């Protein structure tokens, strides 16, 4: 049984998969979750072939019971939780007068509500890890759009700004329990989620998933005395 364990949401590809790789390399037992069972199983198999201990369960992050089941499955497998990575998210662009309620609700549910529910379901396990080593970590994927809100991505920007705010609140609430929270705020990262903007931002000029992964490696290495509330990732010359 691994000495430490982690849950990673949105783990089947892109940033989530890269973060899971870092945790596996660091010896963490992994529970991966994502919406599509086929791609999630492929990701779990890839990591398992590298000798990592991997559990996986497909789940819709807008489904409260599905979130409970992911955490329960993780608890049954590992009995502990040292790192929670809330990576799952989506953005649906629309002008203010054209917002569809189902798309608003979906972004609020996956980008923000799911993070709140994961904290709720995982707090007891994280507190136990915090008592043990004062290094329990929750990583919340926000966005540079949460720092500099964008037109047509207004709902997405609002959810990511809320993630940053919620992360700050969780540090005030849970740092005393040995639980740190960090919001990652990246600009455009070279994944399939940014294909829509490649006409304006060339692929070779985008951030890499390895950039985000290295930041996690840094957070795992700092002392219990160091809390990093947020990290902004931007391209040269970009401002927020």
PDB file of N, CA, C and O in Angstrom, residues 48-97:
ATOM      1  N   UNK A  48      -0.700   2.638 -15.103  1.00  0.00           N
ATOM      2  CA  UNK A  48      -0.468   1.343 -14.474  1.00  0.00           C
ATOM      3  C   UNK A  48       0.702   0.603 -15.092  1.00  0.00           C
ATOM      4  O   UNK A  48       1.469  -0.077 -14.395  1.00  0.00           O
ATOM      5  N   UNK A  49       0.875   0.732 -16.409  1.00  0.00           N
ATOM      6  CA  UNK A  49       1.996   0.086 -17.090  1.00  0.00           C
ATOM      7  C   UNK A  49       3.346   0.641 -16.646  1.00  0.00           C
ATOM      8  O   UNK A  49       4.380  -0.009 -16.823  1.00  0.00           O
ATOM      9  N   UNK A  50       3.328   1.822 -16.073  1.00  0.00           N
ATOM     10  CA  UNK A  50       4.565   2.420 -15.557  1.00  0.00           C
ATOM     11  C   UNK A  50       4.833   2.010 -14.108  1.00  0.00           C
ATOM     12  O   UNK A  50       5.780   2.486 -13.483  1.00  0.00           O
ATOM     13  N   UNK A  51       4.002   1.133 -13.594  1.00  0.00           N
ATOM     14  CA  UNK A  51       4.199   0.631 -12.244  1.00  0.00           C
ATOM     15  C   UNK A  51       3.497   1.428 -11.166  1.00  0.00           C
ATOM     16  O   UNK A  51       3.676   1.140  -9.980  1.00  0.00           O
ATOM     17  N   UNK A  52       2.672   2.413 -11.561  1.00  0.00           N
ATOM     18  CA  UNK A  52       1.948   3.198 -10.573  1.00  0.00           C
ATOM     19  C   UNK A  52       0.729   2.407 -10.096  1.00  0.00           C
ATOM     20  O   UNK A  52       0.137   1.633 -10.857  1.00  0.00           O
ATOM     21  N   UNK A  53       0.342   2.622  -8.852  1.00  0.00           N
ATOM     22  CA  UNK A  53      -0.872   1.991  -8.326  1.00  0.00           C
ATOM     23  C   UNK A  53      -2.050   2.897  -8.656  1.00  0.00           C
ATOM     24  O   UNK A  53      -2.095   4.055  -8.224  1.00  0.00           O
ATOM     25  N   UNK A  54      -3.008   2.372  -9.428  1.00  0.00           N
ATOM     26  CA  UNK A  54      -4.055   3.220  -9.999  1.00  0.00           C
ATOM     27  C   UNK A  54      -5.428   2.595  -9.823  1.00  0.00           C
ATOM     28  O   UNK A  54      -5.649   1.431 -10.166  1.00  0.00           O
ATOM     29  N   UNK A  55      -6.336   3.376  -9.290  1.00  0.00           N
ATOM     30  CA  UNK A  55      -7.769   3.075  -9.260  1.00  0.00           C
ATOM     31  C   UNK A  55      -8.438   4.083 -10.182  1.00  0.00           C
ATOM     32  O   UNK A  55      -7.957   5.214 -10.343  1.00  0.00           O
ATOM     33  N   UNK A  56      -9.542   3.696 -10.829  1.00  0.00           N
ATOM     34  CA  UNK A  56     -10.229   4.685 -11.655  1.00  0.00           C
ATOM     35  C   UNK A  56     -11.726   4.429 -11.641  1.00  0.00           C
ATOM     36  O   UNK A  56     -12.183   3.286 -11.515  1.00  0.00           O
ATOM     37  N   UNK A  57     -12.476   5.527 -11.760  1.00  0.00           N
ATOM     38  CA  UNK A  57     -13.933   5.441 -11.811  1.00  0.00           C
ATOM     39  C   UNK A  57     -14.474   6.607 -12.606  1.00  0.00           C
ATOM     40  O   UNK A  57     -14.230   7.770 -12.266  1.00  0.00           O
ATOM     41  N   UNK A  58     -15.189   6.300 -13.661  1.00  0.00           N
ATOM     42  CA  UNK A  58     -15.817   7.348 -14.457  1.00  0.00           C
ATOM     43  C   UNK A  58     -16.918   8.015 -13.647  1.00  0.00           C
ATOM     44  O   UNK A  58     -17.651   7.353 -12.905  1.00  0.00           O
ATOM     45  N   UNK A  59     -17.031   9.332 -13.778  1.00  0.00           N
ATOM     46  CA  UNK A  59     -18.037  10.064 -13.018  1.00  0.00           C
ATOM     47  C   UNK A  59     -18.329  11.395 -13.690  1.00  0.00           C
ATOM     48  O   UNK A  59     -17.433  12.036 -14.244  1.00  0.00           O
ATOM     49  N   UNK A  60     -19.571  11.796 -13.609  1.00  0.00           N
ATOM     50  CA  UNK A  60     -20.004  13.113 -14.059  1.00  0.00           C
ATOM     51  C   UNK A  60     -19.857  14.076 -12.890  1.00  0.00           C
ATOM     52  O   UNK A  60     -20.494  13.901 -11.848  1.00  0.00           O
ATOM     53  N   UNK A  61     -19.037  15.097 -13.041  1.00  0.00           N
ATOM     54  CA  UNK A  61     -18.757  16.006 -11.936  1.00  0.00           C
ATOM     55  C   UNK A  61     -19.937  16.882 -11.552  1.00  0.00           C
ATOM     56  O   UNK A  61     -19.906  17.569 -10.532  1.00  0.00           O
ATOM     57  N   UNK A  62     -20.999  16.864 -12.333  1.00  0.00           N
ATOM     58  CA  UNK A  62     -22.205  17.599 -11.957  1.00  0.00           C
ATOM     59  C   UNK A  62     -23.162  16.725 -11.145  1.00  0.00           C
ATOM     60  O   UNK A  62     -24.237  17.180 -10.750  1.00  0.00           O
ATOM     61  N   UNK A  63     -22.759  15.476 -10.874  1.00  0.00           N
ATOM     62  CA  UNK A  63     -23.597  14.504 -10.159  1.00  0.00           C
ATOM     63  C   UNK A  63     -23.049  14.331  -8.744  1.00  0.00           C
ATOM     64  O   UNK A  63     -21.964  13.789  -8.545  1.00  0.00           O
ATOM     65  N   UNK A  64     -23.790  14.791  -7.759  1.00  0.00           N
ATOM     66  CA  UNK A  64     -23.337  14.739  -6.363  1.00  0.00           C
ATOM     67  C   UNK A  64     -23.056  13.310  -5.919  1.00  0.00           C
ATOM     68  O   UNK A  64     -22.038  13.038  -5.259  1.00  0.00           O
ATOM     69  N   UNK A  65     -23.930  12.381  -6.245  1.00  0.00           N
ATOM     70  CA  UNK A  65     -23.736  10.995  -5.818  1.00  0.00           C
ATOM     71  C   UNK A  65     -22.510  10.387  -6.469  1.00  0.00           C
ATOM     72  O   UNK A  65     -21.793   9.591  -5.849  1.00  0.00           O
ATOM     73  N   UNK A  66     -22.238  10.751  -7.720  1.00  0.00           N
ATOM     74  CA  UNK A  66     -21.049  10.243  -8.399  1.00  0.00           C
ATOM     75  C   UNK A  66     -19.781  10.706  -7.687  1.00  0.00           C
ATOM     76  O   UNK A  66     -18.807   9.948  -7.562  1.00  0.00           O
ATOM     77  N   UNK A  67     -19.767  11.930  -7.216  1.00  0.00           N
ATOM     78  CA  UNK A  67     -18.617  12.446  -6.472  1.00  0.00           C
ATOM     79  C   UNK A  67     -18.440  11.653  -5.179  1.00  0.00           C
ATOM     80  O   UNK A  67     -17.319  11.255  -4.819  1.00  0.00           O
ATOM     81  N   UNK A  68     -19.529  11.401  -4.480  1.00  0.00           N
ATOM     82  CA  UNK A  68     -19.450  10.587  -3.265  1.00  0.00           C
ATOM     83  C   UNK A  68     -18.861   9.210  -3.561  1.00  0.00           C
ATOM     84  O   UNK A  68     -18.047   8.684  -2.791  1.00  0.00           O
ATOM     85  N   UNK A  69     -19.269   8.625  -4.670  1.00  0.00           N
ATOM     86  CA  UNK A  69     -18.791   7.285  -5.017  1.00  0.00           C
ATOM     87  C   UNK A  69     -17.304   7.275  -5.332  1.00  0.00           C
ATOM     88  O   UNK A  69     -16.593   6.332  -4.968  1.00  0.00           O
ATOM     89  N   UNK A  70     -16.827   8.309  -5.995  1.00  0.00           N
ATOM     90  CA  UNK A  70     -15.389   8.394  -6.282  1.00  0.00           C
ATOM     91  C   UNK A  70     -14.595   8.431  -4.985  1.00  0.00           C
ATOM     92  O   UNK A  70     -13.602   7.708  -4.810  1.00  0.00           O
ATOM     93  N   UNK A  71     -15.018   9.281  -4.054  1.00  0.00           N
ATOM     94  CA  UNK A  71     -14.296   9.405  -2.789  1.00  0.00           C
ATOM     95  C   UNK A  71     -14.391   8.111  -1.987  1.00  0.00           C
ATOM     96  O   UNK A  71     -13.396   7.666  -1.388  1.00  0.00           O
ATOM     97  N   UNK A  72     -15.554   7.467  -1.991  1.00  0.00           N
ATOM     98  CA  UNK A  72     -15.710   6.208  -1.268  1.00  0.00           C
ATOM     99  C   UNK A  72     -14.812   5.121  -1.849  1.00  0.00           C
ATOM    100  O   UNK A  72     -14.202   4.336  -1.107  1.00  0.00           O
ATOM    101  N   UNK A  73     -14.736   5.068  -3.160  1.00  0.00           N
ATOM    102  CA  UNK A  73     -13.879   4.067  -3.799  1.00  0.00           C
ATOM    103  C   UNK A  73     -12.416   4.313  -3.455  1.00  0.00           C
ATOM    104  O   UNK A  73     -11.656   3.381  -3.196  1.00  0.00           O
ATOM    105  N   UNK A  74     -12.020   5.584  -3.450  1.00  0.00           N
ATOM    106  CA  UNK A  74     -10.655   5.919  -3.069  1.00  0.00           C
ATOM    107  C   UNK A  74     -10.384   5.511  -1.623  1.00  0.00           C
ATOM    108  O   UNK A  74      -9.343   4.915  -1.318  1.00  0.00           O
ATOM    109  N   UNK A  75     -11.298   5.826  -0.728  1.00  0.00           N
ATOM    110  CA  UNK A  75     -11.131   5.493   0.686  1.00  0.00           C
ATOM    111  C   UNK A  75     -11.022   3.983   0.875  1.00  0.00           C
ATOM    112  O   UNK A  75     -10.175   3.508   1.649  1.00  0.00           O
ATOM    113  N   UNK A  76     -11.846   3.238   0.183  1.00  0.00           N
ATOM    114  CA  UNK A  76     -11.800   1.785   0.302  1.00  0.00           C
ATOM    115  C   UNK A  76     -10.477   1.213  -0.182  1.00  0.00           C
ATOM    116  O   UNK A  76      -9.974   0.232   0.374  1.00  0.00           O
ATOM    117  N   UNK A  77      -9.907   1.798  -1.223  1.00  0.00           N
ATOM    118  CA  UNK A  77      -8.662   1.283  -1.805  1.00  0.00           C
ATOM    119  C   UNK A  77      -7.439   1.673  -0.980  1.00  0.00           C
ATOM    120  O   UNK A  77      -6.563   0.843  -0.726  1.00  0.00           O
ATOM    121  N   UNK A  78      -7.380   2.949  -0.556  1.00  0.00           N
ATOM    122  CA  UNK A  78      -6.148   3.456   0.046  1.00  0.00           C
ATOM    123  C   UNK A  78      -6.268   3.817   1.526  1.00  0.00           C
ATOM    124  O   UNK A  78      -5.262   3.835   2.234  1.00  0.00           O
ATOM    125  N   UNK A  79      -7.461   4.179   1.969  1.00  0.00           N
ATOM    126  CA  UNK A  79      -7.641   4.504   3.375  1.00  0.00           C
ATOM    127  C   UNK A  79      -7.082   5.847   3.796  1.00  0.00           C
ATOM    128  O   UNK A  79      -7.096   6.177   4.990  1.00  0.00           O
ATOM    129  N   UNK A  80      -6.596   6.642   2.837  1.00  0.00           N
ATOM    130  CA  UNK A  80      -6.022   7.941   3.157  1.00  0.00           C
ATOM    131  C   UNK A  80      -6.083   8.837   1.926  1.00  0.00           C
ATOM    132  O   UNK A  80      -6.233   8.351   0.800  1.00  0.00           O
ATOM    133  N   UNK A  81      -5.929  10.153   2.157  1.00  0.00           N
ATOM    134  CA  UNK A  81      -5.896  11.103   1.046  1.00  0.00           C
ATOM    135  C   UNK A  81      -4.955  12.233   1.425  1.00  0.00           C
ATOM    136  O   UNK A  81      -5.195  12.960   2.393  1.00  0.00           O
ATOM    137  N   UNK A  82      -3.882  12.386   0.665  1.00  0.00           N
ATOM    138  CA  UNK A  82      -2.885  13.404   0.926  1.00  0.00           C
ATOM    139  C   UNK A  82      -2.966  14.566  -0.065  1.00  0.00           C
ATOM    140  O   UNK A  82      -2.606  15.695   0.281  1.00  0.00           O
ATOM    141  N   UNK A  83      -3.396  14.274  -1.297  1.00  0.00           N
ATOM    142  CA  UNK A  83      -3.506  15.307  -2.327  1.00  0.00           C
ATOM    143  C   UNK A  83      -4.822  15.131  -3.074  1.00  0.00           C
ATOM    144  O   UNK A  83      -5.163  14.026  -3.507  1.00  0.00           O
ATOM    145  N   UNK A  84      -5.547  16.218  -3.215  1.00  0.00           N
ATOM    146  CA  UNK A  84      -6.769  16.258  -4.022  1.00  0.00           C
ATOM    147  C   UNK A  84      -6.543  17.247  -5.147  1.00  0.00           C
ATOM    148  O   UNK A  84      -6.214  18.407  -4.894  1.00  0.00           O
ATOM    149  N   UNK A  85      -6.694  16.795  -6.384  1.00  0.00           N
ATOM    150  CA  UNK A  85      -6.532  17.664  -7.548  1.00  0.00           C
ATOM    151  C   UNK A  85      -7.896  17.848  -8.208  1.00  0.00           C
ATOM    152  O   UNK A  85      -8.437  16.913  -8.820  1.00  0.00           O
ATOM    153  N   UNK A  86      -8.460  19.042  -8.064  1.00  0.00           N
ATOM    154  CA  UNK A  86      -9.736  19.379  -8.697  1.00  0.00           C
ATOM    155  C   UNK A  86      -9.443  20.011 -10.053  1.00  0.00           C
ATOM    156  O   UNK A  86      -9.346  21.234 -10.179  1.00  0.00           O
ATOM    157  N   UNK A  87      -9.316  19.157 -11.066  1.00  0.00           N
ATOM    158  CA  UNK A  87      -8.914  19.623 -12.389  1.00  0.00           C
ATOM    159  C   UNK A  87     -10.065  19.685 -13.384  1.00  0.00           C
ATOM    160  O   UNK A  87     -10.008  20.452 -14.337  1.00  0.00           O
ATOM    161  N   UNK A  88     -11.096  18.893 -13.187  1.00  0.00           N
ATOM    162  CA  UNK A  88     -12.179  18.828 -14.173  1.00  0.00           C
ATOM    163  C   UNK A  88     -12.808  20.201 -14.381  1.00  0.00           C
ATOM    164  O   UNK A  88     -13.039  20.949 -13.426  1.00  0.00           O
ATOM    165  N   UNK A  89     -13.080  20.529 -15.629  1.00  0.00           N
ATOM    166  CA  UNK A  89     -13.713  21.807 -15.924  1.00  0.00           C
ATOM    167  C   UNK A  89     -14.058  21.921 -17.395  1.00  0.00           C
ATOM    168  O   UNK A  89     -13.582  21.133 -18.216  1.00  0.00           O
ATOM    169  N   UNK A  90     -14.870  22.911 -17.732  1.00  0.00           N
ATOM    170  CA  UNK A  90     -15.230  23.137 -19.122  1.00  0.00           C
ATOM    171  C   UNK A  90     -15.654  24.584 -19.298  1.00  0.00           C
ATOM    172  O   UNK A  90     -16.054  25.250 -18.340  1.00  0.00           O
ATOM    173  N   UNK A  91     -15.532  25.064 -20.541  1.00  0.00           N
ATOM    174  CA  UNK A  91     -15.967  26.400 -20.874  1.00  0.00           C
ATOM    175  C   UNK A  91     -16.845  26.383 -22.111  1.00  0.00           C
ATOM    176  O   UNK A  91     -16.533  25.694 -23.085  1.00  0.00           O
ATOM    177  N   UNK A  92     -17.938  27.117 -22.067  1.00  0.00           N
ATOM    178  CA  UNK A  92     -18.862  27.207 -23.190  1.00  0.00           C
ATOM    179  C   UNK A  92     -19.078  28.685 -23.492  1.00  0.00           C
ATOM    180  O   UNK A  92     -19.675  29.415 -22.697  1.00  0.00           O
ATOM    181  N   UNK A  93     -18.579  29.141 -24.617  1.00  0.00           N
ATOM    182  CA  UNK A  93     -18.657  30.550 -24.951  1.00  0.00           C
ATOM    183  C   UNK A  93     -20.040  30.968 -25.436  1.00  0.00           C
ATOM    184  O   UNK A  93     -20.706  30.211 -26.149  1.00  0.00           O
ATOM    185  N   UNK A  94     -20.452  32.165 -25.046  1.00  0.00           N
ATOM    186  CA  UNK A  94     -21.726  32.717 -25.519  1.00  0.00           C
ATOM    187  C   UNK A  94     -21.787  34.192 -25.147  1.00  0.00           C
ATOM    188  O   UNK A  94     -21.240  34.612 -24.121  1.00  0.00           O
ATOM    189  N   UNK A  95     -22.463  34.979 -25.979  1.00  0.00           N
ATOM    190  CA  UNK A  95     -22.709  36.376 -25.650  1.00  0.00           C
ATOM    191  C   UNK A  95     -23.743  36.465 -24.531  1.00  0.00           C
ATOM    192  O   UNK A  95     -24.518  35.529 -24.303  1.00  0.00           O
ATOM    193  N   UNK A  96     -23.777  37.598 -23.843  1.00  0.00           N
ATOM    194  CA  UNK A  96     -24.656  37.755 -22.688  1.00  0.00           C
ATOM    195  C   UNK A  96     -26.123  37.482 -23.034  1.00  0.00           C
ATOM    196  O   UNK A  96     -26.853  36.867 -22.256  1.00  0.00           O
ATOM    197  N   UNK A  97     -26.552  37.916 -24.211  1.00  0.00           N
ATOM    198  CA  UNK A  97     -27.955  37.762 -24.592  1.00  0.00           C
ATOM    199  C   UNK A  97     -28.289  36.377 -25.121  1.00  0.00           C
ATOM    200  O   UNK A  97     -29.453  36.089 -25.404  1.00  0.00           O
TER     201      UNK A  97
END
